[in-house]
XYZ file of C-alpha atoms in Angstrom:
594
model
C -30.096 -14.659 35.945
C -26.611 -15.120 37.418
C -23.595 -13.136 36.377
C -21.650 -15.943 34.698
C -19.225 -13.413 33.243
C -17.206 -10.848 35.138
C -18.476 -7.347 34.401
C -15.088 -5.846 35.119
C -12.934 -4.337 32.424
C -9.997 -6.692 31.737
C -7.827 -3.705 30.845
C -7.356 -0.345 32.542
C -8.985 2.348 30.421
C -7.914 6.009 30.273
C -4.933 5.694 32.644
C -1.979 5.293 30.265
C -0.071 8.382 31.489
C -0.667 7.548 35.152
C 0.482 3.961 34.630
C 3.690 5.080 32.921
C 4.468 7.384 35.860
C 3.737 4.590 38.345
C 5.922 2.067 36.507
C 8.756 4.600 36.407
C 8.544 5.119 40.191
C 8.631 1.339 40.742
C 11.710 0.995 38.551
C 13.455 3.880 40.315
C 12.697 2.290 43.684
C 14.134 -1.012 42.454
C 17.403 0.879 41.849
C 17.425 2.150 45.443
C 15.706 5.522 44.985
C 12.629 5.102 47.176
C 9.691 7.463 47.063
C 6.014 7.900 47.949
C 3.347 7.516 45.254
C -0.104 8.903 46.013
C -3.181 7.894 43.997
C -6.283 9.982 44.629
C -9.754 10.376 43.221
C -13.410 9.983 44.093
C -14.946 6.707 45.254
C -15.115 4.168 42.423
C -12.735 6.018 40.114
C -10.255 3.125 39.844
C -7.637 3.604 42.575
C -7.613 -0.081 43.512
C -7.253 -1.087 39.844
C -4.181 1.133 39.645
C -2.835 -0.553 42.776
C -3.404 -3.966 41.159
C -1.384 -2.883 38.128
C 1.405 -1.633 40.398
C 1.433 -4.978 42.238
C 1.605 -6.886 38.958
C 4.531 -4.776 37.695
C 6.340 -4.964 41.058
C 6.032 -8.765 40.882
C 7.649 -8.718 37.449
C 10.533 -6.725 38.951
C 10.929 -9.339 41.696
C 9.869 -7.019 44.535
C 8.280 -8.113 47.788
C 4.709 -6.786 48.203
C 3.139 -5.811 51.523
C -0.407 -4.479 51.588
C -2.687 -3.000 54.218
C -6.122 -1.408 54.090
C -8.019 1.168 56.100
C -11.727 0.705 56.710
C -14.445 3.086 57.800
C -14.288 2.116 61.476
C -10.470 2.294 61.609
C -10.169 5.906 62.771
C -10.575 4.583 66.323
C -8.023 1.758 65.936
C -4.371 2.787 66.436
C -2.038 1.618 63.644
C -5.047 0.081 61.830
C -3.633 -0.164 58.262
C -0.241 -1.312 59.566
C -1.945 -3.942 61.718
C -3.826 -5.125 58.634
C -0.501 -5.360 56.794
C 1.256 -7.211 59.632
C -1.601 -9.675 60.063
C -1.655 -10.371 56.320
C 2.107 -10.954 56.444
C 1.680 -13.268 59.435
C -1.092 -15.228 57.667
C 1.012 -15.538 54.498
C 3.853 -17.077 56.536
C 1.667 -19.234 58.773
C 3.544 -22.389 59.669
C 6.906 -20.678 59.190
C 9.227 -19.693 61.993
C 8.490 -15.963 62.208
C 11.557 -15.084 64.301
C 13.870 -14.493 61.293
C 11.297 -12.175 59.691
C 10.701 -10.011 62.765
C 14.069 -10.335 64.515
C 14.674 -7.844 67.316
C 11.608 -5.806 66.299
C 9.251 -8.486 67.667
C 9.625 -7.312 71.273
C 8.269 -3.883 70.251
C 5.740 -4.916 67.603
C 4.061 -7.334 70.015
C 2.575 -4.243 71.675
C 0.322 -3.637 68.670
C 0.238 -7.265 67.488
C -0.240 -9.373 70.667
C -0.739 -12.600 68.688
C 2.940 -12.384 67.677
C 3.841 -13.660 71.145
C 1.971 -16.905 70.417
C 4.083 -17.465 67.292
C 7.494 -16.422 68.595
C 7.240 -17.099 72.333
C 8.140 -15.002 75.337
C 9.233 -11.531 74.247
C 11.090 -9.454 76.802
C 10.570 -5.720 76.392
C 13.040 -2.965 77.172
C 12.327 -0.665 80.100
C 9.429 1.761 79.784
C 10.276 5.281 78.678
C 8.140 8.420 78.523
C 5.268 8.335 75.992
C 7.031 10.189 73.169
C 10.120 7.996 73.466
C 7.949 4.873 73.526
C 6.148 6.035 70.387
C 9.468 6.732 68.651
C 10.784 3.293 69.664
C 7.704 1.634 68.153
C 8.095 3.716 64.981
C 11.730 2.605 64.722
C 10.733 -1.051 65.102
C 8.193 -0.704 62.274
C 10.799 0.986 60.075
C 13.345 -1.758 60.767
C 10.812 -4.485 59.994
C 9.802 -2.893 56.682
C 13.372 -2.220 55.588
C 14.280 -5.828 56.438
C 11.631 -6.986 53.936
C 13.049 -4.836 51.128
C 16.185 -6.811 50.270
C 14.977 -7.487 46.729
C 12.828 -4.367 46.536
C 9.548 -3.634 48.298
C 6.190 -2.244 47.234
C 4.347 -1.140 50.370
C 0.666 -0.449 49.648
C -1.717 1.252 52.084
C -5.186 1.927 50.703
C -7.965 4.337 51.698
C -5.958 6.636 53.972
C -9.017 8.917 54.306
C -10.120 6.356 56.927
C -6.737 6.083 58.637
C -6.091 6.776 62.296
C -3.802 9.715 63.086
C -0.986 7.628 64.557
C -0.565 5.691 61.303
C -0.320 8.958 59.374
C 2.337 10.172 61.828
C 4.294 6.963 61.256
C 4.029 7.237 57.467
C 5.514 10.751 57.599
C 8.333 9.386 59.752
C 8.846 6.497 57.315
C 8.759 8.734 54.212
C 11.917 10.501 55.425
C 13.786 7.176 55.346
C 12.954 6.177 51.763
C 15.426 8.195 49.675
C 18.148 5.518 49.698
C 15.935 2.443 50.116
C 14.539 0.129 47.382
C 10.999 0.861 48.584
C 7.988 2.469 46.936
C 5.315 3.481 49.432
C 2.036 3.573 47.493
C -0.971 5.138 49.241
C -4.489 5.896 48.053
C -7.235 8.155 49.356
C -10.618 9.521 48.354
C -10.436 13.143 47.289
C -14.143 13.569 48.074
C -13.716 12.699 51.778
C -12.739 15.686 53.938
C -10.056 14.905 56.542
C -7.937 17.714 58.063
C -5.348 15.285 59.435
C -4.904 13.690 56.005
C -4.642 17.163 54.449
C -1.785 17.911 56.851
C -0.112 14.594 55.957
C -0.301 15.365 52.226
C 0.933 18.935 52.753
C 3.953 17.588 54.675
C 4.753 15.174 51.827
C 4.609 18.106 49.381
C 6.798 20.258 51.614
C 9.445 17.549 51.783
C 9.266 16.840 48.021
C 9.111 13.077 48.587
C 5.812 12.240 46.856
C 4.326 12.029 43.374
C 0.533 12.296 43.227
C -1.668 10.888 40.470
C -5.193 12.330 40.459
C -7.529 10.004 38.565
C -10.062 11.786 36.349
C -13.467 10.509 35.243
C -13.703 8.643 31.940
C -14.673 10.413 28.724
C -17.434 9.032 26.454
C -14.688 7.588 24.221
C -13.194 5.858 27.283
C -16.629 4.455 28.160
C -16.935 3.040 24.633
C -13.510 1.371 24.984
C -14.441 -0.001 28.404
C -17.692 -1.548 27.143
C -15.925 -3.114 24.173
C -13.285 -4.608 26.478
C -15.860 -6.003 28.941
C -18.077 -7.587 26.269
C -15.199 -8.509 23.914
C -16.661 -6.565 20.997
C -14.720 -5.479 17.911
C -17.331 -3.002 16.712
C -18.006 0.395 18.381
C -20.914 0.616 20.838
C -23.950 2.517 19.597
C -23.476 6.185 20.625
C -26.917 6.564 22.237
C -26.135 3.765 24.745
C -22.679 5.203 25.512
C -24.252 8.622 26.072
C -26.944 7.240 28.413
C -24.352 5.322 30.422
C -21.856 8.192 30.542
C -24.474 10.751 31.571
C -25.878 8.479 34.261
C -22.527 7.452 35.780
C -20.559 10.638 35.068
C -17.728 8.469 33.723
C -17.075 6.702 37.046
C -15.767 3.169 36.228
C -17.247 1.465 39.296
C -20.649 3.056 38.680
C -20.504 1.898 35.056
C -19.801 -1.692 36.104
C -22.577 -1.684 38.708
C -25.177 -0.366 36.249
C -24.119 -2.992 33.682
C -24.462 -5.785 36.267
C -27.942 -4.564 37.163
C -28.965 -4.475 33.495
C -27.640 -7.998 32.918
C -29.492 -9.328 35.971
C -32.710 -7.646 34.772
C -32.292 -8.973 31.207
C -31.751 -5.552 29.652
C -28.370 -6.758 28.373
C -28.234 -10.398 27.277
C -26.038 -12.959 25.528
C -27.588 -14.516 22.406
C -26.262 -16.203 19.273
C -22.677 -16.017 20.488
C -22.655 -12.260 21.133
C -23.881 -9.626 23.581
C -26.925 -7.515 22.743
C -29.362 -5.239 24.560
C -32.945 -4.106 24.487
C -33.777 -0.756 22.816
C -32.927 2.304 24.907
C -36.576 3.144 25.610
C -37.149 -0.377 27.010
C -34.135 -0.382 29.329
C -34.929 -0.031 33.037
C -31.696 1.774 33.930
C -31.015 2.249 37.684
C -30.575 5.892 38.628
C -27.861 5.347 41.233
C -25.251 2.863 42.374
C -27.293 2.134 45.496
C -30.289 1.321 43.327
C -28.117 -0.919 41.101
C -26.717 -2.844 44.065
C -30.123 -3.222 45.706
C -31.721 -4.553 42.538
C -28.979 -7.158 42.201
C -29.238 -8.110 45.877
C -33.016 -8.563 45.586
C -32.407 -11.452 43.166
C -30.400 -13.388 45.739
C -31.900 -16.288 47.644
C -33.263 -15.320 51.075
C -30.433 -17.085 52.985
C -27.773 -15.377 50.836
C -29.439 -12.001 51.399
C -29.342 -12.572 55.157
C -25.633 -13.449 55.035
C -24.977 -10.351 52.917
C -26.826 -8.139 55.433
C -24.874 -9.556 58.385
C -21.603 -9.048 56.508
C -22.527 -5.424 55.792
C -23.068 -4.803 59.514
C -19.726 -6.469 60.306
C -17.910 -4.000 58.053
C -16.073 -3.652 54.761
C -13.996 -6.749 55.595
C -15.381 -9.666 57.592
C -14.187 -12.941 59.100
C -15.722 -16.271 58.132
C -15.655 -17.546 61.727
C -17.617 -14.559 63.073
C -20.084 -14.704 60.178
C -20.625 -18.419 60.822
C -21.185 -17.847 64.536
C -23.716 -15.068 63.915
C -25.674 -16.821 61.157
C -25.577 -20.213 62.957
C -24.927 -22.113 59.706
C -22.565 -25.005 59.240
C -19.441 -24.477 57.160
C -20.740 -26.164 53.989
C -23.992 -24.176 54.014
C -22.194 -20.880 54.573
C -19.615 -21.577 51.856
C -22.404 -22.154 49.318
C -24.043 -18.857 50.246
C -20.736 -16.984 50.057
C -20.129 -18.489 46.612
C -23.518 -17.101 45.583
C -22.423 -13.626 46.713
C -19.087 -13.941 44.922
C -20.869 -15.094 41.757
C -22.945 -11.907 41.596
C -19.739 -9.927 42.270
C -20.816 -8.320 45.525
C -17.955 -9.684 47.633
C -14.433 -10.997 47.012
C -12.269 -13.559 48.816
C -9.169 -12.169 50.539
C -8.038 -15.415 52.178
C -9.517 -18.634 53.527
C -10.758 -16.763 56.597
C -11.448 -13.239 55.345
C -13.728 -11.712 52.722
C -14.414 -8.144 51.587
C -17.155 -6.231 49.866
C -16.021 -5.424 46.369
C -16.336 -1.721 47.124
C -17.229 0.407 50.146
C -20.178 1.791 48.157
C -21.518 -1.748 47.769
C -21.368 -2.365 51.497
C -22.963 1.043 52.168
C -25.863 0.293 49.839
C -26.651 -2.984 51.633
C -26.221 -1.504 55.119
C -28.562 1.396 54.317
C -31.342 -1.081 53.423
C -31.527 -2.280 57.020
C -33.809 -0.476 59.435
C -32.202 0.912 62.591
C -33.595 -1.717 64.959
C -32.447 -4.489 62.604
C -28.920 -3.068 62.478
C -28.817 -2.882 66.259
C -29.828 -6.539 66.604
C -27.090 -7.662 64.213
C -24.482 -5.445 65.912
C -25.425 -7.108 69.227
C -25.066 -10.638 67.806
C -21.770 -9.758 66.121
C -20.350 -8.303 69.332
C -21.403 -11.369 71.323
C -19.861 -13.685 68.705
C -16.547 -11.789 68.792
C -16.668 -11.901 72.587
C -17.040 -15.706 72.538
C -14.470 -16.341 69.819
C -11.821 -14.091 71.412
C -12.604 -14.793 75.061
C -8.972 -15.811 75.683
C -7.510 -12.736 73.972
C -10.143 -9.934 74.079
C -7.498 -7.189 73.880
C -7.038 -8.041 70.194
C -10.658 -7.033 69.517
C -11.318 -4.206 72.010
C -12.024 -1.552 69.371
C -14.406 -3.860 67.464
C -16.186 -4.935 70.654
C -16.557 -1.313 71.770
C -17.884 -0.302 68.322
C -20.444 -3.101 67.891
C -21.789 -2.956 71.463
C -22.095 0.838 71.134
C -23.978 0.527 67.827
C -26.198 -2.127 69.457
C -26.939 0.321 72.291
C -25.853 -2.336 74.787
C -24.712 0.472 77.032
C -23.202 -1.484 79.923
C -20.865 -3.492 77.725
C -20.291 -0.546 75.392
C -19.084 1.493 78.354
C -16.806 -1.253 79.658
C -15.170 -2.006 76.322
C -14.912 1.682 75.372
C -13.010 2.380 78.613
C -10.610 -0.469 77.852
C -10.240 0.527 74.208
C -9.559 4.104 75.301
C -6.772 2.958 77.619
C -5.342 0.805 74.850
C -5.387 3.695 72.357
C -3.810 5.989 74.930
C -1.027 3.443 75.579
C -0.343 3.335 71.828
C -0.136 7.160 71.590
C -3.247 7.448 69.406
C -5.023 10.472 70.966
C -7.789 10.894 68.396
C -8.770 7.227 68.649
C -8.646 7.560 72.437
C -10.974 10.595 72.294
C -13.552 8.591 70.329
C -13.502 5.673 72.758
C -13.613 7.866 75.888
C -16.506 9.821 74.329
C -18.438 6.596 73.746
C -17.753 5.544 77.348
C -19.090 8.880 78.619
C -22.170 8.726 76.381
C -22.880 5.109 77.372
C -22.702 6.035 81.062
C -25.216 8.825 80.513
C -27.586 6.437 78.731
C -27.349 4.232 81.830
C -28.245 7.284 83.973
C -24.827 7.016 85.613
C -22.310 9.748 86.275
C -19.430 9.203 83.807
C -16.254 8.118 85.569
C -13.688 10.807 86.400
C -11.132 8.596 84.633
C -12.952 8.965 81.309
C -13.052 12.780 81.545
C -9.468 12.959 82.796
C -8.131 10.659 80.078
C -10.103 12.362 77.310
C -8.831 15.723 78.548
C -5.245 14.446 78.282
C -5.921 13.256 74.724
C -7.421 16.637 73.791
C -4.386 18.351 75.324
C -2.099 16.223 73.134
C -4.160 17.257 70.105
C -3.786 20.936 71.055
C -7.497 21.458 71.790
C -7.224 23.677 74.899
C -10.921 24.380 75.500
C -12.014 20.758 75.182
C -9.154 19.652 77.450
C -10.016 22.284 80.075
C -13.720 21.341 80.020
C -12.881 17.669 80.513
C -10.338 18.255 83.287
C -12.848 20.446 85.123
C -15.598 17.850 84.655
C -13.232 15.171 85.998
C -12.326 17.424 88.930
C -15.983 17.931 89.843
C -16.818 14.228 89.433
C -13.842 13.173 91.567
C -14.716 15.744 94.239
C -18.318 14.494 94.376
C -17.141 10.865 94.581
C -14.565 11.730 97.297
C -11.900 10.310 94.966
C -9.072 12.440 96.343
C -6.309 10.880 94.250
C -8.080 11.658 90.977
C -9.098 15.111 92.243
C -5.438 15.862 93.005
C -4.342 14.583 89.570
C -6.961 16.759 87.848
C -5.604 19.848 89.608
C -2.109 19.034 88.370
C -3.442 18.413 84.853
C -5.234 21.765 84.838
C -2.086 23.478 86.110
C 0.031 21.955 83.341
C -2.633 22.793 80.725
C -2.744 26.473 81.742
C 1.055 26.772 81.531
C 0.825 27.675 77.849
C -1.962 30.232 78.344
C -1.826 31.942 81.724
C 0.972 30.925 84.067
C -0.701 32.545 87.068
C -3.551 30.010 86.670
C -0.932 27.250 86.770
C 0.211 28.434 90.187
C -3.347 28.570 91.524
C -4.065 24.973 90.516
C -0.747 23.718 91.922
C -1.489 25.513 95.196
C -4.906 23.819 95.372
C -3.268 20.432 94.713
C -0.792 21.106 97.541
C -3.581 22.071 99.967
C -5.567 18.933 99.078
C -2.547 16.644 99.575
C -1.842 18.232 102.954
C -5.490 18.002 104.027
C -5.766 14.261 103.237
C -2.309 13.611 104.717
C -0.835 11.877 101.638
C 2.977 12.268 101.841
C 3.659 11.049 98.283
C 1.105 13.458 96.778
C 2.356 16.229 99.037
C 5.949 15.728 97.864
C 4.947 15.837 94.189
C 2.795 18.925 94.858
C 5.762 20.677 96.474
C 7.888 19.915 93.423
C 5.208 21.313 91.069
C 4.903 24.448 93.168
C 8.674 24.745 93.479
C 9.137 24.497 89.716
C 6.402 27.105 89.196
C 8.144 29.485 91.677
C 11.489 28.960 89.942
C 9.934 29.874 86.578
C 8.428 33.085 87.986
C 11.899 33.986 89.327
C 11.314 33.125 92.980
C 14.169 30.619 93.384
C 14.441 30.927 97.179
C 10.814 29.796 97.678
C 11.372 27.152 95.026
C 14.403 25.698 96.804
C 12.577 25.602 100.126
C 9.713 23.626 98.559
C 12.072 21.231 96.753
C 14.006 20.677 100.000
C 10.777 19.781 101.807
C 9.840 17.406 98.978
C 13.304 15.816 99.179
C 12.822 14.978 102.860
C 9.425 13.407 102.174
C 10.809 11.236 99.361
C 13.769 10.198 101.539
C 11.377 9.114 104.280
C 9.434 7.002 101.759
C 12.546 5.561 100.089
C 11.242 6.799 96.727
C 14.338 6.850 94.490
C 12.421 8.075 91.435
C 10.964 10.937 93.483
C 14.466 11.790 94.768
C 15.872 11.861 91.234
C 13.067 14.150 90.043
C 13.621 16.472 93.013
C 17.392 16.741 92.539
C 16.799 17.581 88.879
C 14.368 20.377 89.798
C 16.687 21.653 92.540
C 19.477 21.854 89.988
C 17.328 24.055 87.744
C 16.279 26.259 90.683
C 19.912 26.708 91.790
C 20.899 27.548 88.215
C 18.201 30.265 88.104
C 19.384 31.426 91.555
C 22.924 31.750 90.165
C 24.481 29.048 92.367
C 26.252 27.043 89.643
C 28.319 24.971 92.081
C 25.291 23.825 94.055
């Protein structure tokens, strides 16, 4: 039996107070008093339904709506929910001239959205600054873009922040400080049953700054369940209490669980439409599924074999999936695949986001299908998906590095997993997303080991730098030392020298005498391999260390030697750095004129 009627409540049940608060925040934002609204609760509790109501009301107020989602694999993708938002915006305005929408921000945003260059043309970037300044400049470009869209009011929705990357959370904190006098409501959702220390910090910061209102969605009461059933089945009479009690006890008042159990019962014939009204079998004859996974699996088992295969592939692809990739993997023509997707939409397992993109109706639905696949089967599909993405994006692979690294890693295709993980790690590092970088570098290291290869010193060195940024001293030290040993074994003197400097800088916050030892070793290495540029930089590191331990005379001698080396090489940047350090050493020495 097909689900020819939507088993979704047409009205939001049990959320009247939360809706009033949300509408009030939208109306305040429309008057120029922006704020952050946070909707939290367990999976399936109705956060997305609340978002839909907010979008409807914002539309009535004439506000622009921008929406982005986080997905389970997004922790390793820098700016993931913002990228989702920008790509949705770009798709919505396809065919338009995008220059007026992005303006001067395009030259910065193209760094995270490379396809923007294809739409707008050649985008000249300003000179490169140090990493923190670059990150701030990108943050400012995102802020300017979002504010530019808020002329008539803006509802900015970002869902499922429990899966967000750290850099996006950093940006949202930065953006929240700018909302007080803007006609913008930033609406975010997260699962309260998903532990995430970085998200906890984000929420604590919002509380500390008094810029957010949080709505915690509770489970439905038995009376709410009765109202929900009456709304779904368009009944005027109350539902029999024994059925309400069975359903409430089984689902614990979770709206999504209720809907999934009802769909399963309809498919199995336990609930049926007869003589112009809905009815059900007696309670003792109902085969009620004991979990959401069981409910989803039972419904999926009634699909045709081709539709079940498409559903399985989509589950391996992720919570959201592209039609073009799905078509390439399943090797079906467009008409065949559209019919199968319609079958999946009809049984309310997936929804259409756009002509190209589809989503599972809920992450729990996707999880239930994915868990049905045996490990070897998953690996085969991950391999085919990765190869399809590789073919489809062969001219612009950088847009899909994180996905390619993820799918090849899950497929245990270690050679390609290592290559793409290294590239994805560099990309994450360039976008100042250290936690995402750590994940990619870790996968590169693990893939190398599975290939019985020594992991590259670069991977250890880069992961150590990311750990240092995250404040994880022990992990950073272990990686820098592993990189040092690997570089020494490989006779990679440049990397060995860099590792010594990295270890010296790392120890500066713990034991400054260790800093000096590592800088001395770097100096000795540079002198031994006769590398004037490395020697000059080593002298400056040592000189700065001597100045800080109140030995300015030794410091000035080392800086003077470095200065001569840079002059001989014509290295203006090295000269500038040296003069700066000499100025500090002379200040410590008490020679203010010099």
